[in-house]
Coordinates of N, CA, C and O in Angstrom, one line a residue:
M256 N -23.4 -3.5 91.2 CA -23.8 -3.2 89.8 C -23.8 -4.5 89.0 O -23.0 -5.4 89.2
L257 N -24.9 -4.6 88.2 CA -25.1 -5.8 87.4 C -24.1 -5.8 86.2 O -24.1 -4.9 85.4
T258 N -23.3 -6.8 86.1 CA -22.4 -6.9 85.0 C -22.3 -8.4 84.5 O -22.7 -9.3 85.3
I259 N -21.9 -8.6 83.4 CA -21.7 -9.9 82.8 C -20.8 -10.7 83.7 O -21.1 -11.9 83.9
E260 N -19.7 -10.1 84.1 CA -18.7 -10.8 85.0 C -19.4 -11.3 86.2 O -19.1 -12.5 86.7
K261 N -20.2 -10.5 86.9 CA -20.8 -10.9 88.1 C -21.8 -12.0 87.9 O -22.0 -12.9 88.7
L262 N -22.5 -11.9 86.8 CA -23.5 -13.0 86.4 C -22.7 -14.3 86.2 O -23.2 -15.4 86.6
K263 N -21.6 -14.2 85.5 CA -20.7 -15.4 85.3 C -20.3 -16.0 86.6 O -20.3 -17.2 86.8
E264 N -19.9 -15.2 87.6 CA -19.5 -15.6 88.9 C -20.6 -16.4 89.6 O -20.3 -17.3 90.4
L265 N -21.9 -16.1 89.3 CA -23.0 -16.8 89.9 C -23.3 -18.0 89.1 O -24.3 -18.7 89.4
G266 N -22.5 -18.3 88.1 CA -22.7 -19.6 87.3 C -23.8 -19.4 86.2 O -24.2 -20.5 85.7
I267 N -24.1 -18.2 85.8 CA -25.1 -18.0 84.8 C -24.4 -18.2 83.4 O -23.3 -17.8 83.2
D268 N -25.1 -18.9 82.5 CA -24.6 -19.1 81.2 C -25.0 -17.9 80.4 O -25.9 -17.9 79.6
V269 N -24.2 -16.8 80.6 CA -24.5 -15.5 79.9 C -24.4 -15.6 78.4 O -25.1 -14.9 77.7
D270 N -23.5 -16.5 77.9 CA -23.3 -16.6 76.5 C -24.6 -17.0 75.8 O -25.0 -16.5 74.8
K271 N -25.3 -18.0 76.5 CA -26.6 -18.5 76.0 C -27.6 -17.4 76.1 O -28.4 -17.1 75.1
G272 N -27.7 -16.7 77.2 CA -28.6 -15.6 77.3 C -28.4 -14.5 76.3 O -29.3 -14.0 75.8
I273 N -27.1 -14.1 76.2 CA -26.8 -13.0 75.2 C -27.2 -13.4 73.8 O -27.7 -12.6 73.0
S274 N -26.9 -14.7 73.4 CA -27.2 -15.2 72.1 C -28.7 -15.1 71.8 O -29.1 -14.8 70.7
R275 N -29.5 -15.3 72.9 CA -31.0 -15.2 72.7 C -31.4 -13.8 72.6 O -32.6 -13.5 72.3
C276 N -30.5 -12.8 72.9 CA -30.8 -11.4 72.7 C -30.1 -10.8 71.5 O -29.8 -9.6 71.5
G277 N -29.9 -11.6 70.5 CA -29.3 -11.2 69.3 C -27.9 -10.7 69.5 O -27.4 -9.8 68.8
N278 N -27.2 -11.4 70.5 CA -25.8 -11.0 70.8 C -25.6 -9.6 71.3 O -24.5 -9.0 71.1
N279 N -26.7 -9.0 71.8 CA -26.7 -7.7 72.3 C -26.5 -7.7 73.8 O -27.5 -7.9 74.6
E280 N -25.3 -7.5 74.3 CA -25.0 -7.6 75.7 C -25.8 -6.6 76.6 O -26.3 -6.9 77.6
A281 N -25.9 -5.3 76.1 CA -26.7 -4.3 76.8 C -28.1 -4.7 76.9 O -28.7 -4.5 78.0
L282 N -28.7 -5.2 75.9 CA -30.1 -5.7 75.9 C -30.3 -6.8 76.9 O -31.2 -6.8 77.7
Y283 N -29.3 -7.7 76.9 CA -29.4 -8.8 77.9 C -29.4 -8.3 79.3 O -30.2 -8.7 80.1
L284 N -28.5 -7.4 79.6 CA -28.4 -6.9 81.0 C -29.6 -6.1 81.4 O -30.1 -6.3 82.5
R285 N -30.2 -5.4 80.4 CA -31.4 -4.7 80.7 C -32.6 -5.6 81.0 O -33.4 -5.4 81.9
L286 N -32.7 -6.7 80.2 CA -33.7 -7.7 80.4 C -33.6 -8.4 81.7 O -34.6 -8.8 82.4
V287 N -32.3 -8.8 82.1 CA -32.1 -9.4 83.4 C -32.6 -8.5 84.5 O -33.3 -8.9 85.4
K288 N -32.3 -7.2 84.4 CA -32.7 -6.3 85.4 C -34.2 -6.2 85.5 O -34.8 -6.2 86.6
I289 N -34.8 -6.1 84.4 CA -36.3 -6.0 84.3 C -36.9 -7.3 84.9 O -37.9 -7.2 85.7
C290 N -36.4 -8.4 84.6 CA -36.9 -9.7 85.1 C -36.8 -9.8 86.6 O -37.7 -10.1 87.3
I291 N -35.6 -9.4 87.1 CA -35.4 -9.5 88.6 C -36.3 -8.5 89.3 O -36.9 -8.8 90.3
Q292 N -36.4 -7.3 88.7 CA -37.3 -6.3 89.3 C -38.8 -6.8 89.3 O -39.5 -6.6 90.3
E293 N -39.2 -7.4 88.3 CA -40.6 -7.9 88.2 C -40.8 -9.0 89.2 O -41.8 -9.0 89.9
I294 N -39.9 -9.9 89.4 CA -40.0 -11.0 90.3 C -40.0 -10.4 91.8 O -40.9 -10.7 92.6
S295 N -39.2 -9.4 92.0 CA -39.1 -8.8 93.3 C -40.3 -8.0 93.6 O -40.7 -7.7 94.8
A296 N -41.1 -7.5 92.6 CA -42.3 -6.7 92.8 C -43.4 -7.5 93.5 O -44.3 -7.0 94.2
D297 N -43.3 -8.8 93.4 CA -44.1 -9.7 94.2 C -45.6 -9.8 93.9 O -46.5 -10.0 94.8
A298 N -46.0 -9.6 92.7 CA -47.4 -9.8 92.3 C -47.9 -11.2 92.5 O -49.1 -11.4 92.8
L299 N -47.0 -12.1 92.4 CA -47.4 -13.5 92.7 C -47.9 -13.7 94.1 O -48.9 -14.4 94.3
H300 N -47.2 -13.1 95.0 CA -47.7 -13.3 96.4 C -49.1 -12.8 96.6 O -49.9 -13.5 97.3
T301 N -49.5 -11.7 96.0 CA -50.8 -11.2 96.1 C -51.8 -12.2 95.5 O -52.9 -12.5 96.1
A302 N -51.5 -12.7 94.3 CA -52.4 -13.7 93.6 C -52.5 -15.0 94.5 O -53.6 -15.5 94.6
L303 N -51.4 -15.4 95.1 CA -51.5 -16.6 95.9 C -52.4 -16.3 97.2 O -53.2 -17.2 97.6
Q304 N -52.2 -15.2 97.8 CA -53.0 -14.8 99.0 C -54.5 -14.7 98.6 O -55.3 -15.1 99.4
D305 N -54.7 -14.2 97.4 CA -56.1 -14.1 97.0 C -56.7 -15.4 96.5 O -57.9 -15.5 96.0
K306 N -55.9 -16.5 96.5 CA -56.3 -17.8 96.0 C -56.7 -17.7 94.5 O -57.5 -18.6 94.0
D307 N -56.1 -16.8 93.8 CA -56.3 -16.6 92.3 C -55.3 -17.4 91.6 O -54.2 -16.9 91.1
L308 N -55.5 -18.7 91.5 CA -54.5 -19.6 90.9 C -54.3 -19.4 89.4 O -53.2 -19.6 88.9
D309 N -55.3 -18.9 88.7 CA -55.2 -18.6 87.3 C -54.2 -17.5 87.1 O -53.3 -17.5 86.3
R310 N -54.4 -16.4 87.9 CA -53.5 -15.3 87.9 C -52.1 -15.7 88.3 O -51.1 -15.3 87.7
A311 N -52.0 -16.4 89.4 CA -50.7 -16.9 89.8 C -50.0 -17.7 88.7 O -48.8 -17.5 88.5
F312 N -50.7 -18.6 88.1 CA -50.1 -19.3 87.0 C -49.6 -18.4 85.9 O -48.5 -18.6 85.4
D313 N -50.4 -17.4 85.5 CA -50.0 -16.5 84.4 C -48.7 -15.8 84.8 O -47.8 -15.7 84.0
I314 N -48.6 -15.4 86.1 CA -47.4 -14.7 86.5 C -46.2 -15.6 86.5 O -45.1 -15.3 86.0
A315 N -46.4 -16.8 87.1 CA -45.3 -17.8 87.2 C -44.8 -18.3 85.8 O -43.7 -18.4 85.5
H316 N -45.8 -18.4 84.9 CA -45.5 -18.8 83.5 C -44.7 -17.8 82.8 O -43.7 -18.1 82.1
K317 N -45.0 -16.5 83.0 CA -44.3 -15.4 82.4 C -42.9 -15.4 82.9 O -41.9 -15.3 82.2
W318 N -42.7 -15.6 84.2 CA -41.4 -15.6 84.8 C -40.6 -16.8 84.3 O -39.4 -16.7 84.0
K319 N -41.2 -17.9 84.1 CA -40.6 -19.1 83.6 C -39.9 -18.9 82.3 O -38.8 -19.2 82.0
G320 N -40.7 -18.2 81.4 CA -40.2 -17.9 80.0 C -39.0 -16.9 80.1 O -38.0 -17.1 79.5
G321 N -39.2 -15.9 81.0 CA -38.1 -14.9 81.1 C -36.8 -15.5 81.7 O -35.8 -15.3 81.1
V322 N -36.9 -16.2 82.8 CA -35.7 -16.7 83.4 C -35.0 -17.8 82.5 O -33.8 -18.0 82.5
S323 N -35.9 -18.5 81.8 CA -35.3 -19.5 80.8 C -34.6 -18.9 79.7 O -33.4 -19.3 79.4
N324 N -35.2 -17.9 79.1 CA -34.6 -17.2 77.9 C -33.3 -16.5 78.3 O -32.4 -16.4 77.6
L325 N -33.3 -16.0 79.6 CA -32.1 -15.3 80.1 C -31.1 -16.2 80.7 O -30.0 -15.7 81.2
A326 N -31.4 -17.5 80.8 CA -30.5 -18.5 81.3 C -30.2 -18.3 82.8 O -29.1 -18.5 83.3
L327 N -31.2 -17.8 83.5 CA -31.0 -17.6 85.0 C -31.4 -18.9 85.7 O -32.4 -19.0 86.4
H328 N -30.6 -19.9 85.6 CA -30.9 -21.2 86.0 C -31.2 -21.4 87.5 O -32.0 -22.2 87.8
P329 N -30.5 -20.6 88.4 CA -30.9 -20.8 89.8 C -32.4 -20.5 90.1 O -33.0 -21.1 91.0
I330 N -32.9 -19.6 89.4 CA -34.3 -19.2 89.6 C -35.2 -20.1 88.8 O -36.4 -20.4 89.2
F331 N -34.8 -20.7 87.7 CA -35.6 -21.5 86.8 C -36.2 -22.7 87.5 O -37.4 -23.0 87.3
A332 N -35.5 -23.4 88.3 CA -36.0 -24.7 88.9 C -37.2 -24.4 89.7 O -38.2 -25.1 89.5
P333 N -37.1 -23.5 90.7 CA -38.4 -23.4 91.5 C -39.5 -22.7 90.7 O -40.7 -23.0 91.0
V334 N -39.2 -21.8 89.8 CA -40.3 -21.2 89.0 C -40.9 -22.3 88.1 O -42.2 -22.3 88.0
C335 N -40.1 -23.2 87.6 CA -40.7 -24.3 86.8 C -41.6 -25.2 87.6 O -42.7 -25.5 87.2
E336 N -41.1 -25.6 88.8 CA -41.9 -26.4 89.7 C -43.3 -25.8 90.0 O -44.3 -26.4 90.0
L337 N -43.2 -24.5 90.4 CA -44.4 -23.8 90.8 C -45.3 -23.6 89.6 O -46.6 -23.8 89.8
T338 N -44.8 -23.3 88.4 CA -45.6 -23.2 87.3 C -46.4 -24.4 87.0 O -47.6 -24.4 86.7
E339 N -45.8 -25.6 87.1 CA -46.4 -26.8 86.8 C -47.5 -27.2 87.8 O -48.6 -27.7 87.5
L340 N -47.2 -26.9 89.1 CA -48.2 -27.1 90.1 C -49.5 -26.2 89.8 O -50.6 -26.7 89.9
L341 N -49.2 -25.0 89.5 CA -50.3 -24.0 89.3 C -51.1 -24.4 88.0 O -52.3 -24.3 87.9
R342 N -50.3 -24.8 87.0 CA -51.0 -25.2 85.7 C -52.0 -26.3 86.0 O -53.1 -26.3 85.4
N343 N -51.7 -27.3 86.8 CA -52.6 -28.4 87.1 C -53.5 -28.1 88.4 O -54.2 -29.0 88.7
K344 N -53.3 -27.0 89.0 CA -54.0 -26.6 90.2 C -53.8 -27.8 91.2 O -54.8 -28.2 91.9
A345 N -52.6 -28.3 91.2 CA -52.3 -29.5 92.1 C -52.0 -28.9 93.5 O -51.5 -27.8 93.7
P346 N -52.3 -29.8 94.5 CA -51.9 -29.4 95.8 C -50.4 -29.3 95.9 O -49.7 -30.0 95.3
G347 N -50.0 -28.3 96.7 CA -48.6 -28.1 96.9 C -48.3 -26.9 97.8 O -49.2 -26.2 98.0
D348 N -47.1 -26.8 98.2 CA -46.7 -25.7 99.0 C -46.3 -24.5 98.1 O -45.1 -24.2 97.9
Y349 N -47.3 -23.8 97.6 CA -47.0 -22.7 96.7 C -46.2 -21.6 97.4 O -45.3 -21.0 96.8
E350 N -46.5 -21.3 98.6 CA -45.8 -20.2 99.3 C -44.3 -20.6 99.5 O -43.5 -19.8 99.4
K351 N -44.0 -21.9 99.8 CA -42.6 -22.3 100.0 C -41.9 -22.1 98.6 O -40.8 -21.6 98.6
L352 N -42.5 -22.6 97.6 CA -41.8 -22.4 96.3 C -41.6 -20.9 95.9 O -40.6 -20.5 95.4
H353 N -42.6 -20.1 96.2 CA -42.5 -18.7 96.0 C -41.4 -18.1 96.8 O -40.6 -17.3 96.3
G354 N -41.2 -18.6 98.1 CA -40.1 -18.2 98.9 C -38.8 -18.6 98.3 O -37.8 -17.8 98.4
D355 N -38.7 -19.8 97.8 CA -37.5 -20.2 97.1 C -37.1 -19.4 96.0 O -35.9 -19.0 95.7
I356 N -38.1 -19.0 95.2 CA -37.9 -18.1 94.0 C -37.3 -16.7 94.5 O -36.3 -16.2 94.0
L357 N -38.0 -16.2 95.5 CA -37.5 -14.9 96.1 C -36.1 -15.0 96.7 O -35.3 -14.1 96.5
K358 N -35.8 -16.1 97.3 CA -34.5 -16.3 97.9 C -33.4 -16.3 96.8 O -32.4 -15.6 96.9
E359 N -33.7 -17.0 95.7 CA -32.7 -17.0 94.6 C -32.6 -15.7 93.9 O -31.6 -15.2 93.5
T360 N -33.8 -15.0 93.9 CA -33.8 -13.7 93.2 C -33.0 -12.6 94.0 O -32.4 -11.7 93.4
E361 N -33.0 -12.7 95.3 CA -32.3 -11.8 96.2 C -30.8 -11.6 95.8 O -30.2 -10.6 95.9
V362 N -30.2 -12.8 95.4 CA -28.8 -12.7 95.0 C -28.6 -11.8 93.8 O -27.7 -11.0 93.8
F363 N -29.5 -11.9 92.9 CA -29.4 -11.1 91.7 C -29.9 -9.6 92.0 O -29.2 -8.7 91.5
A364 N -30.8 -9.5 92.8 CA -31.3 -8.1 93.2 C -30.2 -7.3 93.9 O -30.2 -6.1 93.7
A365 N -29.4 -8.0 94.6 CA -28.3 -7.3 95.3 C -27.3 -6.7 94.3 O -26.7 -5.6 94.5
L366 N -27.3 -7.3 93.1 CA -26.4 -6.7 92.0 C -27.0 -5.5 91.4 O -26.3 -4.7 90.7
L367 N -28.3 -5.2 91.6 CA -28.9 -4.1 91.0 C -28.7 -2.8 91.8 O -29.0 -1.7 91.3
E368 N -28.3 -3.0 93.0 CA -28.1 -1.8 93.9 C -26.9 -1.0 93.6 O -25.9 -1.5 93.2

């Protein structure tokens, strides 16, 4: 079960995340759940397979804002790196970064079960 305590155990700065949600703990937890479910849904993988870098950028950029506002720092670093590569359509291992994001997300997804 997703709880503030479990997020703290993962090193998440929940105080920062909750403050960005108007100090509403229930809203914060709901948004974390939505964010993790959205990343786990894997629309980014489809966009990358289709070589639709504009769509992939839109998805990664949305995730970047979400994980940043919710202070989900373990996911933020690879999302940030992927977003910048996609923004510039720079060569890079998009699939590896996507895998890194999913790996970090799995830890949080386990809390949703």
